[in-house]
Amino acid sequence: MGYLHLCSAWPFPVNALAVGAVERGFTITTAMYPVEGMMCESCMAAVAENIHSIPGVTAVVMDLVTGGQSPLIVTSGTKLEAHEVRGVVEQVGFGVPSPRPTELRSR
């Protein structure tokens, strides 16, 4: 499908997740966004598929938290603005409550 999602529980807190890599000539940015309103796997798949279509996005990882805030982790080879991700999530029918993503690691 062109995206990666995880359906199992995280083995550690999402805010402790630190990922990132530097490739020759590229900046890799990874950020976490809390997504509200998802209730099923197809909700998660719709969000992940649409986020993956944003130019520069290289990986999308999600964990479904039914009725709560589901973590959406986006890795991009370019600087990705929070409003771009928020707009895509809202277009699919869900919400991103925080004004900025939690920056996990950027190099």
mmCIF file of C-alpha atoms in Angstrom, residues 27 52-59 74-78 80:
data_model
loop_
_atom_site.group_PDB
_atom_site.id
_atom_site.type_symbol
_atom_site.label_atom_id
_atom_site.label_comp_id
_atom_site.label_asym_id
_atom_site.label_seq_id
_atom_site.Cartn_x
_atom_site.Cartn_y
_atom_site.Cartn_z
ATOM 1 C CA THR A 27 17.968 16.027 6.104
ATOM 2 C CA HIS A 52 2.400 9.168 2.779
ATOM 3 C CA SER A 53 1.275 11.072 -0.334
ATOM 4 C CA ILE A 54 2.770 14.349 0.998
ATOM 5 C CA PRO A 55 5.918 15.138 -1.029
ATOM 6 C CA GLY A 56 9.064 14.190 0.881
ATOM 7 C CA VAL A 57 7.417 11.757 3.309
ATOM 8 C CA THR A 58 9.444 8.552 3.468
ATOM 9 C CA ALA A 59 7.754 6.648 6.327
ATOM 10 C CA VAL A 74 6.061 10.871 10.130
ATOM 11 C CA THR A 75 9.567 10.736 8.671
ATOM 12 C CA SER A 76 10.411 13.078 5.831
ATOM 13 C CA GLY A 77 13.441 13.808 3.696
ATOM 14 C CA THR A 78 12.439 17.488 3.730
ATOM 15 C CA LEU A 80 7.657 19.145 6.913
#
